[in-house]
mmCIF file of N, CA, C and O in Angstrom:
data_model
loop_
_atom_site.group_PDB
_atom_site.id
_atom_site.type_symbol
_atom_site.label_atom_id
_atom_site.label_comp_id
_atom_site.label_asym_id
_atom_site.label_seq_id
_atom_site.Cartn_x
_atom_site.Cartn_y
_atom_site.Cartn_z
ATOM 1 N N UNK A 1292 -7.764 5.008 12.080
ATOM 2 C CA UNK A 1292 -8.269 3.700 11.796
ATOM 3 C C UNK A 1292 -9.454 3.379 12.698
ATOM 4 O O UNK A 1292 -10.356 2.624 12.334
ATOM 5 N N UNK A 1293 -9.425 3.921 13.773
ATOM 6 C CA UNK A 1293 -10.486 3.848 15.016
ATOM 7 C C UNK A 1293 -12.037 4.360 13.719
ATOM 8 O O UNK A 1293 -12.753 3.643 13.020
ATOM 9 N N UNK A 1294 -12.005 5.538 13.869
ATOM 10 C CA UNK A 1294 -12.785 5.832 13.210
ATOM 11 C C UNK A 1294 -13.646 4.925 11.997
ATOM 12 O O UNK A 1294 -14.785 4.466 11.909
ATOM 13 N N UNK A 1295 -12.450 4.948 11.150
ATOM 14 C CA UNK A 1295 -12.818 3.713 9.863
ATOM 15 C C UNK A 1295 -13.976 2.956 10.866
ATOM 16 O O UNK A 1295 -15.185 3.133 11.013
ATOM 17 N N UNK A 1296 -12.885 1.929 11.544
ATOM 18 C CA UNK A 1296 -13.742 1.181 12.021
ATOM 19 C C UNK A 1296 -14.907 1.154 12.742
ATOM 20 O O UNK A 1296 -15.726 0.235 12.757
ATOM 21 N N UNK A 1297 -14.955 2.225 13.360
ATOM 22 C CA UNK A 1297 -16.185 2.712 14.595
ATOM 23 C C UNK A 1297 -17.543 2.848 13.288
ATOM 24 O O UNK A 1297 -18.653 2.341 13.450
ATOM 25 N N UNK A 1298 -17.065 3.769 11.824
ATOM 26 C CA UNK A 1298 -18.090 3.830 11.111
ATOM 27 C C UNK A 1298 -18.387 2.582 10.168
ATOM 28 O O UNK A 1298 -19.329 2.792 9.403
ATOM 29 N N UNK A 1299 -17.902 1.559 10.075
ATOM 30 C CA UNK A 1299 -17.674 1.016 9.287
ATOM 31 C C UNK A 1299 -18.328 -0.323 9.288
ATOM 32 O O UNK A 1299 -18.948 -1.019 8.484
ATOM 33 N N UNK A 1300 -17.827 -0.410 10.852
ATOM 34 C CA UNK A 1300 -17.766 -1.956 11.204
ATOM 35 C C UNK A 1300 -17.134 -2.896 10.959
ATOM 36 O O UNK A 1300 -17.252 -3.957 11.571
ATOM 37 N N UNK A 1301 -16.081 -2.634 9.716
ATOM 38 C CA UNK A 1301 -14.981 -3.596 9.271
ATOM 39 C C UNK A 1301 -13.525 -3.622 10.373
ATOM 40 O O UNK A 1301 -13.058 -2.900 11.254
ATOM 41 N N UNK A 1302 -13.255 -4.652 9.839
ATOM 42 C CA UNK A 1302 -11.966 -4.943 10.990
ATOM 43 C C UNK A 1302 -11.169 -6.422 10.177
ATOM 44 O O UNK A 1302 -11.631 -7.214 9.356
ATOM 45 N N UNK A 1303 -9.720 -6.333 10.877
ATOM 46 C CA UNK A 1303 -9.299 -7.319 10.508
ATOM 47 C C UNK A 1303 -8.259 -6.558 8.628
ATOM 48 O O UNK A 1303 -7.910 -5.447 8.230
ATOM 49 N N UNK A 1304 -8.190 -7.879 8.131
ATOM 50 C CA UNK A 1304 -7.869 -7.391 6.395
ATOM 51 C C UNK A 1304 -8.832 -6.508 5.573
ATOM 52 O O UNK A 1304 -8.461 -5.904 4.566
ATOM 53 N N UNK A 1305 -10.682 -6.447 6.286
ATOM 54 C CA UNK A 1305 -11.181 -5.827 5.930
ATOM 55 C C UNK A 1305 -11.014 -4.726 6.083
ATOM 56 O O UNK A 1305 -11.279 -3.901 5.209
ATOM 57 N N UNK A 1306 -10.423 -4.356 7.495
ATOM 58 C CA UNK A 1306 -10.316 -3.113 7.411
ATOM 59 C C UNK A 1306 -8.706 -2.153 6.766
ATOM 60 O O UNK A 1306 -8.618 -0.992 6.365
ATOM 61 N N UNK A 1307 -7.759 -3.103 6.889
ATOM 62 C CA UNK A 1307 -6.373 -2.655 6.927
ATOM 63 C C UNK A 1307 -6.251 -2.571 5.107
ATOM 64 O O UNK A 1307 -6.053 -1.500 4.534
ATOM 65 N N UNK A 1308 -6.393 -3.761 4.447
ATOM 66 C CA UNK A 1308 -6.097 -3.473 3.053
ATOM 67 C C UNK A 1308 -6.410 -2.472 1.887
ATOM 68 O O UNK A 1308 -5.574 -2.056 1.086
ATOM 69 N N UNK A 1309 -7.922 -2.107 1.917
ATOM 70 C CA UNK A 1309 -8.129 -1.191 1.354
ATOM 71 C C UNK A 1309 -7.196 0.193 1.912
ATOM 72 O O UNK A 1309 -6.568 0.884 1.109
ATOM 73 N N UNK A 1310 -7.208 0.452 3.270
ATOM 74 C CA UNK A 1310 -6.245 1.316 3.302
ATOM 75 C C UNK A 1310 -5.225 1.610 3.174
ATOM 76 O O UNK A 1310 -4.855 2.772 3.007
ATOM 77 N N UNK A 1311 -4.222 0.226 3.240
ATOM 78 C CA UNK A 1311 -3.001 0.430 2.341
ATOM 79 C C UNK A 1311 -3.162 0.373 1.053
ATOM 80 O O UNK A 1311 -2.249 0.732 0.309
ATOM 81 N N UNK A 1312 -4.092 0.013 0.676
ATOM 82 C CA UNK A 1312 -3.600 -0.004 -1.178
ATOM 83 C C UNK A 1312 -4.379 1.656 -1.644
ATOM 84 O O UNK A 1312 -4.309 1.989 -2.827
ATOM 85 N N UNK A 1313 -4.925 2.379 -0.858
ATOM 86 C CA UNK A 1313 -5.138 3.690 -1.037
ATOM 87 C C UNK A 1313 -3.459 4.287 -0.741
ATOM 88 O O UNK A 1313 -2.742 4.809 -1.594
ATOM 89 N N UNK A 1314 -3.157 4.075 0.482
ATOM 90 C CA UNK A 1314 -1.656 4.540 0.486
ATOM 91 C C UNK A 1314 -0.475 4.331 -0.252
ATOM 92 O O UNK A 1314 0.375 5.106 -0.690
ATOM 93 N N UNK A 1315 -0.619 3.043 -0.295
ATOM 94 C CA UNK A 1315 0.636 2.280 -1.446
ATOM 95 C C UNK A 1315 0.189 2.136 -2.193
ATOM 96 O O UNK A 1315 0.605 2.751 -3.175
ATOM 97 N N UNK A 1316 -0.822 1.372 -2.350
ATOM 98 C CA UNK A 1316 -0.771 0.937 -3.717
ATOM 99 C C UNK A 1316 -0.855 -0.417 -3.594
ATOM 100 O O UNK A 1316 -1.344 -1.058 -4.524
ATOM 101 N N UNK A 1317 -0.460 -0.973 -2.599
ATOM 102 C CA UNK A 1317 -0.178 -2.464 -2.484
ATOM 103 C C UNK A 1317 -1.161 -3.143 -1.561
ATOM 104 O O UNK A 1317 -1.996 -2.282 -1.281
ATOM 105 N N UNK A 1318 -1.461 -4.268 -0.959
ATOM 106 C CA UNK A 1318 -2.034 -4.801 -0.275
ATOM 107 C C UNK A 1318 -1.485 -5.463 0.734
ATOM 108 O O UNK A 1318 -2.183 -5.884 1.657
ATOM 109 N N UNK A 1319 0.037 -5.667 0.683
ATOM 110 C CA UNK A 1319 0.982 -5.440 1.611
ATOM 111 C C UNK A 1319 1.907 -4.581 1.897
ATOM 112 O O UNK A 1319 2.103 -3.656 1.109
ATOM 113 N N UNK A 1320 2.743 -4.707 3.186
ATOM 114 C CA UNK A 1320 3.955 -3.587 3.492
ATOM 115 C C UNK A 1320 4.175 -3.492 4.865
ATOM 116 O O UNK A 1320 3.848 -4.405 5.624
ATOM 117 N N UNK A 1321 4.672 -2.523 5.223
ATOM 118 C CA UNK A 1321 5.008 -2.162 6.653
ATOM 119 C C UNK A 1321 3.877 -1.712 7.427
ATOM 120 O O UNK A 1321 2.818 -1.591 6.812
ATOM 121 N N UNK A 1322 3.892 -1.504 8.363
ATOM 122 C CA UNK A 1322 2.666 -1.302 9.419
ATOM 123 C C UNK A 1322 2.372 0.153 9.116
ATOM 124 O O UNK A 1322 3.348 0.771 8.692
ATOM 125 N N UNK A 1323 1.548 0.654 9.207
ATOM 126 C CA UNK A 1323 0.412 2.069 9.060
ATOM 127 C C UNK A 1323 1.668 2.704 10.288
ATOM 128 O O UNK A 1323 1.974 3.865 10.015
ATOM 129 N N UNK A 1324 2.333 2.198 11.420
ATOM 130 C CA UNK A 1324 2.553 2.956 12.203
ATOM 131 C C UNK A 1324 4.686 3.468 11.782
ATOM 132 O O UNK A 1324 5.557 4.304 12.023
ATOM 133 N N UNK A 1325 4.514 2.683 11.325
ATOM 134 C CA UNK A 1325 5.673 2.865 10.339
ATOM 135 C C UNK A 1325 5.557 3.888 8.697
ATOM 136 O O UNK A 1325 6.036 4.995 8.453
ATOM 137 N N UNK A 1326 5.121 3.400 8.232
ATOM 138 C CA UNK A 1326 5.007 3.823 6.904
ATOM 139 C C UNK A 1326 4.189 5.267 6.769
ATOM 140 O O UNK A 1326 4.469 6.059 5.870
ATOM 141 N N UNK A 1327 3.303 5.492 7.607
ATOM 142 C CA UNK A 1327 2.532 6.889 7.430
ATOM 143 C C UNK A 1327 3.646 7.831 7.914
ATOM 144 O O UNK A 1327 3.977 8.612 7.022
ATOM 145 N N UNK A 1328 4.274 7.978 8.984
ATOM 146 C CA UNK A 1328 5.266 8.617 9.754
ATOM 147 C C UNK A 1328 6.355 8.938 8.323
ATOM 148 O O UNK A 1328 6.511 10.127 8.042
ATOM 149 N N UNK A 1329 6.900 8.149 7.672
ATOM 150 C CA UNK A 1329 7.614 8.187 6.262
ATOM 151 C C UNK A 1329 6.985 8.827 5.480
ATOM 152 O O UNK A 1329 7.586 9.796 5.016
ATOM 153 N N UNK A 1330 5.788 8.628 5.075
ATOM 154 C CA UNK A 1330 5.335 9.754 3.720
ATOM 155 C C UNK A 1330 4.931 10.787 4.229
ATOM 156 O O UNK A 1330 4.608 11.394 3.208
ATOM 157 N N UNK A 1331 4.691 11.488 5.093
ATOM 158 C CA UNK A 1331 4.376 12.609 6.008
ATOM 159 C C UNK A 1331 5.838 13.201 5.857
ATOM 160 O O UNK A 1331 5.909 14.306 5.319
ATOM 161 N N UNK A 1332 6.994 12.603 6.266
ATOM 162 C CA UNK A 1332 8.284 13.266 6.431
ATOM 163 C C UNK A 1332 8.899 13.146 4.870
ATOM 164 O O UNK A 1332 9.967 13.690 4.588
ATOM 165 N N UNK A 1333 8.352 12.607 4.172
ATOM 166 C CA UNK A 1333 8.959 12.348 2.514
ATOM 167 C C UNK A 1333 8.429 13.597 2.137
ATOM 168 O O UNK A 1333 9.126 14.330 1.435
ATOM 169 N N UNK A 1334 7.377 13.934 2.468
ATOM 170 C CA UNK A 1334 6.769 14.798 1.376
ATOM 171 C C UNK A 1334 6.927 16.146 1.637
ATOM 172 O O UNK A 1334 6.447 17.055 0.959
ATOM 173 N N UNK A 1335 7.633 16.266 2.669
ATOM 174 C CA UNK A 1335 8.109 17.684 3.140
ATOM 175 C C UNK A 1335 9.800 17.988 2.480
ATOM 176 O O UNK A 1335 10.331 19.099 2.476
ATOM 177 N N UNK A 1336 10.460 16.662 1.933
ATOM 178 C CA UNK A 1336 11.663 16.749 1.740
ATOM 179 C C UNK A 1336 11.551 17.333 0.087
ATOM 180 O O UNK A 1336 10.629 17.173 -0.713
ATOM 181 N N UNK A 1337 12.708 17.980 -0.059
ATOM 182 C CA UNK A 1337 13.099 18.383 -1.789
ATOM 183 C C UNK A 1337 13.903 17.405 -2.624
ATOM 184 O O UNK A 1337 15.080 17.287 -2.964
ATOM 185 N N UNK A 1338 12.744 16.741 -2.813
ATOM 186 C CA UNK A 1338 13.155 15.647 -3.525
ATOM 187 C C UNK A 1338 12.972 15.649 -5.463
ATOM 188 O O UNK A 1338 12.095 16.411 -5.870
ATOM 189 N N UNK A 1339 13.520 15.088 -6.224
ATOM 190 C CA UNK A 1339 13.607 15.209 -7.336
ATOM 191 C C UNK A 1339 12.066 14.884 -7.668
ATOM 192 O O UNK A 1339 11.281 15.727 -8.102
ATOM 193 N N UNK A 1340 11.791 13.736 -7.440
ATOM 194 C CA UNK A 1340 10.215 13.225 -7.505
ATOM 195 C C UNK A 1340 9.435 13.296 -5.832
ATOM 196 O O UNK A 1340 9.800 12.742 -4.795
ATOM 197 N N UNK A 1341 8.295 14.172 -6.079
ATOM 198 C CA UNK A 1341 7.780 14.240 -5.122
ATOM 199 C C UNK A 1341 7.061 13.152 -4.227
ATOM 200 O O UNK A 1341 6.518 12.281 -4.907
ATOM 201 N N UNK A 1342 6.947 13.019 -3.020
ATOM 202 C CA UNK A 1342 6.415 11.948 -2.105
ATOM 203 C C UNK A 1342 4.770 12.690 -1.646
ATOM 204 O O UNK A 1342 4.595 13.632 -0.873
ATOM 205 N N UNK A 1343 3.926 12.060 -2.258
ATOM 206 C CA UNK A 1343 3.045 12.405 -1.895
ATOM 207 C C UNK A 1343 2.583 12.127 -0.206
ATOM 208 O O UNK A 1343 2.722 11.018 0.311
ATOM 209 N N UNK A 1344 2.079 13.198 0.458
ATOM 210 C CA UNK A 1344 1.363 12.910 1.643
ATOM 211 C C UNK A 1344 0.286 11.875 1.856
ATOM 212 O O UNK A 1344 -0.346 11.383 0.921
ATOM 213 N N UNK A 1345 0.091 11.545 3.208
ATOM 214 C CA UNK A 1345 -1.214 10.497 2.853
ATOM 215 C C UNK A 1345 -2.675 10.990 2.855
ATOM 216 O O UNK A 1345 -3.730 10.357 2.873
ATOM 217 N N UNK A 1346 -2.355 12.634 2.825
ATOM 218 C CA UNK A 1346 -3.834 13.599 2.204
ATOM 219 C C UNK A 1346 -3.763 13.669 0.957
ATOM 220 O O UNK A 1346 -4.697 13.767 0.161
ATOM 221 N N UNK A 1347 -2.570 13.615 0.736
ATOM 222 C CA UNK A 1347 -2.866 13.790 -1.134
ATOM 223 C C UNK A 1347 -2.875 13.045 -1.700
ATOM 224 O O UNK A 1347 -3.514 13.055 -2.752
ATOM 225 N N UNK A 1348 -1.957 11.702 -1.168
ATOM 226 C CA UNK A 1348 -2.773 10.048 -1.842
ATOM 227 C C UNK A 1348 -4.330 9.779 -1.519
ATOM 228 O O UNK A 1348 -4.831 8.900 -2.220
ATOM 229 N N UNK A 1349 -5.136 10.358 -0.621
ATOM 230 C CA UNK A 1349 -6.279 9.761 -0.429
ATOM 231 C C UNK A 1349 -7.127 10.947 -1.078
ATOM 232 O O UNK A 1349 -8.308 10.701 -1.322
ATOM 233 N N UNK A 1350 -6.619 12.225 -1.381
ATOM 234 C CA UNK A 1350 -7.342 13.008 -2.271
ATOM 235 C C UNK A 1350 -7.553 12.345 -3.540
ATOM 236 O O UNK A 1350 -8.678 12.238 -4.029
ATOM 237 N N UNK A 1351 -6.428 11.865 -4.129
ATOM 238 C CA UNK A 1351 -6.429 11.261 -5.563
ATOM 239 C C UNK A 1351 -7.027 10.170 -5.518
ATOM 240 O O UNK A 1351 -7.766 10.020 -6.491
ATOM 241 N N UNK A 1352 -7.028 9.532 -4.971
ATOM 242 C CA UNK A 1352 -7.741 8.065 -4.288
ATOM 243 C C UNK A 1352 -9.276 8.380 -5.094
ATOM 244 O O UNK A 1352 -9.867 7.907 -6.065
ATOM 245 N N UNK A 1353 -9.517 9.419 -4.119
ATOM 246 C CA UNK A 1353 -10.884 9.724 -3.791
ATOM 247 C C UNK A 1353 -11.387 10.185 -5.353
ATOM 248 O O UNK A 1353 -11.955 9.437 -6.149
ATOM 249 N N UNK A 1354 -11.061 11.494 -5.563
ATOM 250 C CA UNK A 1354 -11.242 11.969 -7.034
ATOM 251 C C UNK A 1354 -11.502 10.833 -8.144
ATOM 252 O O UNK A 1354 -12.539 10.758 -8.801
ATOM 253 N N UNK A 1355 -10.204 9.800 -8.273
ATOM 254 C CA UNK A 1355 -10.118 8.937 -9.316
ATOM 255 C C UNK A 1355 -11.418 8.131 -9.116
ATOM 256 O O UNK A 1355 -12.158 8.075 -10.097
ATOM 257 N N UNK A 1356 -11.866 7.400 -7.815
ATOM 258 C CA UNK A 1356 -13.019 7.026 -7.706
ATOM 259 C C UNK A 1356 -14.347 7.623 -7.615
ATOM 260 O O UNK A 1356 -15.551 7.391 -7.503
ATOM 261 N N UNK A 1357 -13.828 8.145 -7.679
ATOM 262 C CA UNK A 1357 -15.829 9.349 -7.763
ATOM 263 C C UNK A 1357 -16.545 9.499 -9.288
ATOM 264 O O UNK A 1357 -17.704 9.454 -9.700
ATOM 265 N N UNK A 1358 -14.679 9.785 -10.141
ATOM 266 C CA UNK A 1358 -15.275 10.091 -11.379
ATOM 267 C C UNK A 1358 -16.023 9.300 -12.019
ATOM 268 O O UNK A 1358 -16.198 8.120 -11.713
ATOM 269 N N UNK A 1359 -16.565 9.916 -13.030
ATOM 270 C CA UNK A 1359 -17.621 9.092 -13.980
ATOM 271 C C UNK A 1359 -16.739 8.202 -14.778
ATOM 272 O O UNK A 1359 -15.781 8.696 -15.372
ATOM 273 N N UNK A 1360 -16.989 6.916 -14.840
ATOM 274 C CA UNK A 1360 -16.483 6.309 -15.523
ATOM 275 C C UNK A 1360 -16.958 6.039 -17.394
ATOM 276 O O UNK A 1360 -17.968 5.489 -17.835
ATOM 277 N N UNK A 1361 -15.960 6.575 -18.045
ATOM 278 C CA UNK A 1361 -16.057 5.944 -19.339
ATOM 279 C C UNK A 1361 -16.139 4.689 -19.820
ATOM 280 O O UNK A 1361 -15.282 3.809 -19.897
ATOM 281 N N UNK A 1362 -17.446 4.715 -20.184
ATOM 282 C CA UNK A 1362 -17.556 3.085 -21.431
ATOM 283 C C UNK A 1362 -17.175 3.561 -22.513
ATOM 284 O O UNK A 1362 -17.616 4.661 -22.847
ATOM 285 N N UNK A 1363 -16.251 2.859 -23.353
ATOM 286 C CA UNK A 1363 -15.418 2.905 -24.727
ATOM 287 C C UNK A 1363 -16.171 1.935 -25.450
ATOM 288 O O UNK A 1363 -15.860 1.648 -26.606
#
């Protein structure tokens, strides 16, 4: 988050929300210092439905936003 912010200059909800809703999905929840520690250890477990890491939520993140968007 240092980083974010060091490049960014955002801080505050500016800086925290977009990054949870890359992680969750949500714009609220538990603290980054809580909740990252959980999907890191989820996603190593053999679980029926997989727990994505928070590299592979921010891979998809990333991808989904890059692409070209379709006008219909």
């Amino acid at each position: 988050m240092n980083d974010i912010k060091a490049e960014t200059a955002a801080k505050g909800k500016d800086l925290f929300h977009p990054v949870r809703v890359v992680l969750t999905g949500s714009h609220s929840g538990p603290d980054f210092d809580k909740v990252i520690p959980l999907l890191e250890e989820g996603c190593r477990l053999a679980l029926p439905v997989h727990v994505k890491s928070v590299a592979e939520r921010i891979r998809e993140f990333t991808a989904a936003y890059l692409e070209p968007k379709s006008h219909h």
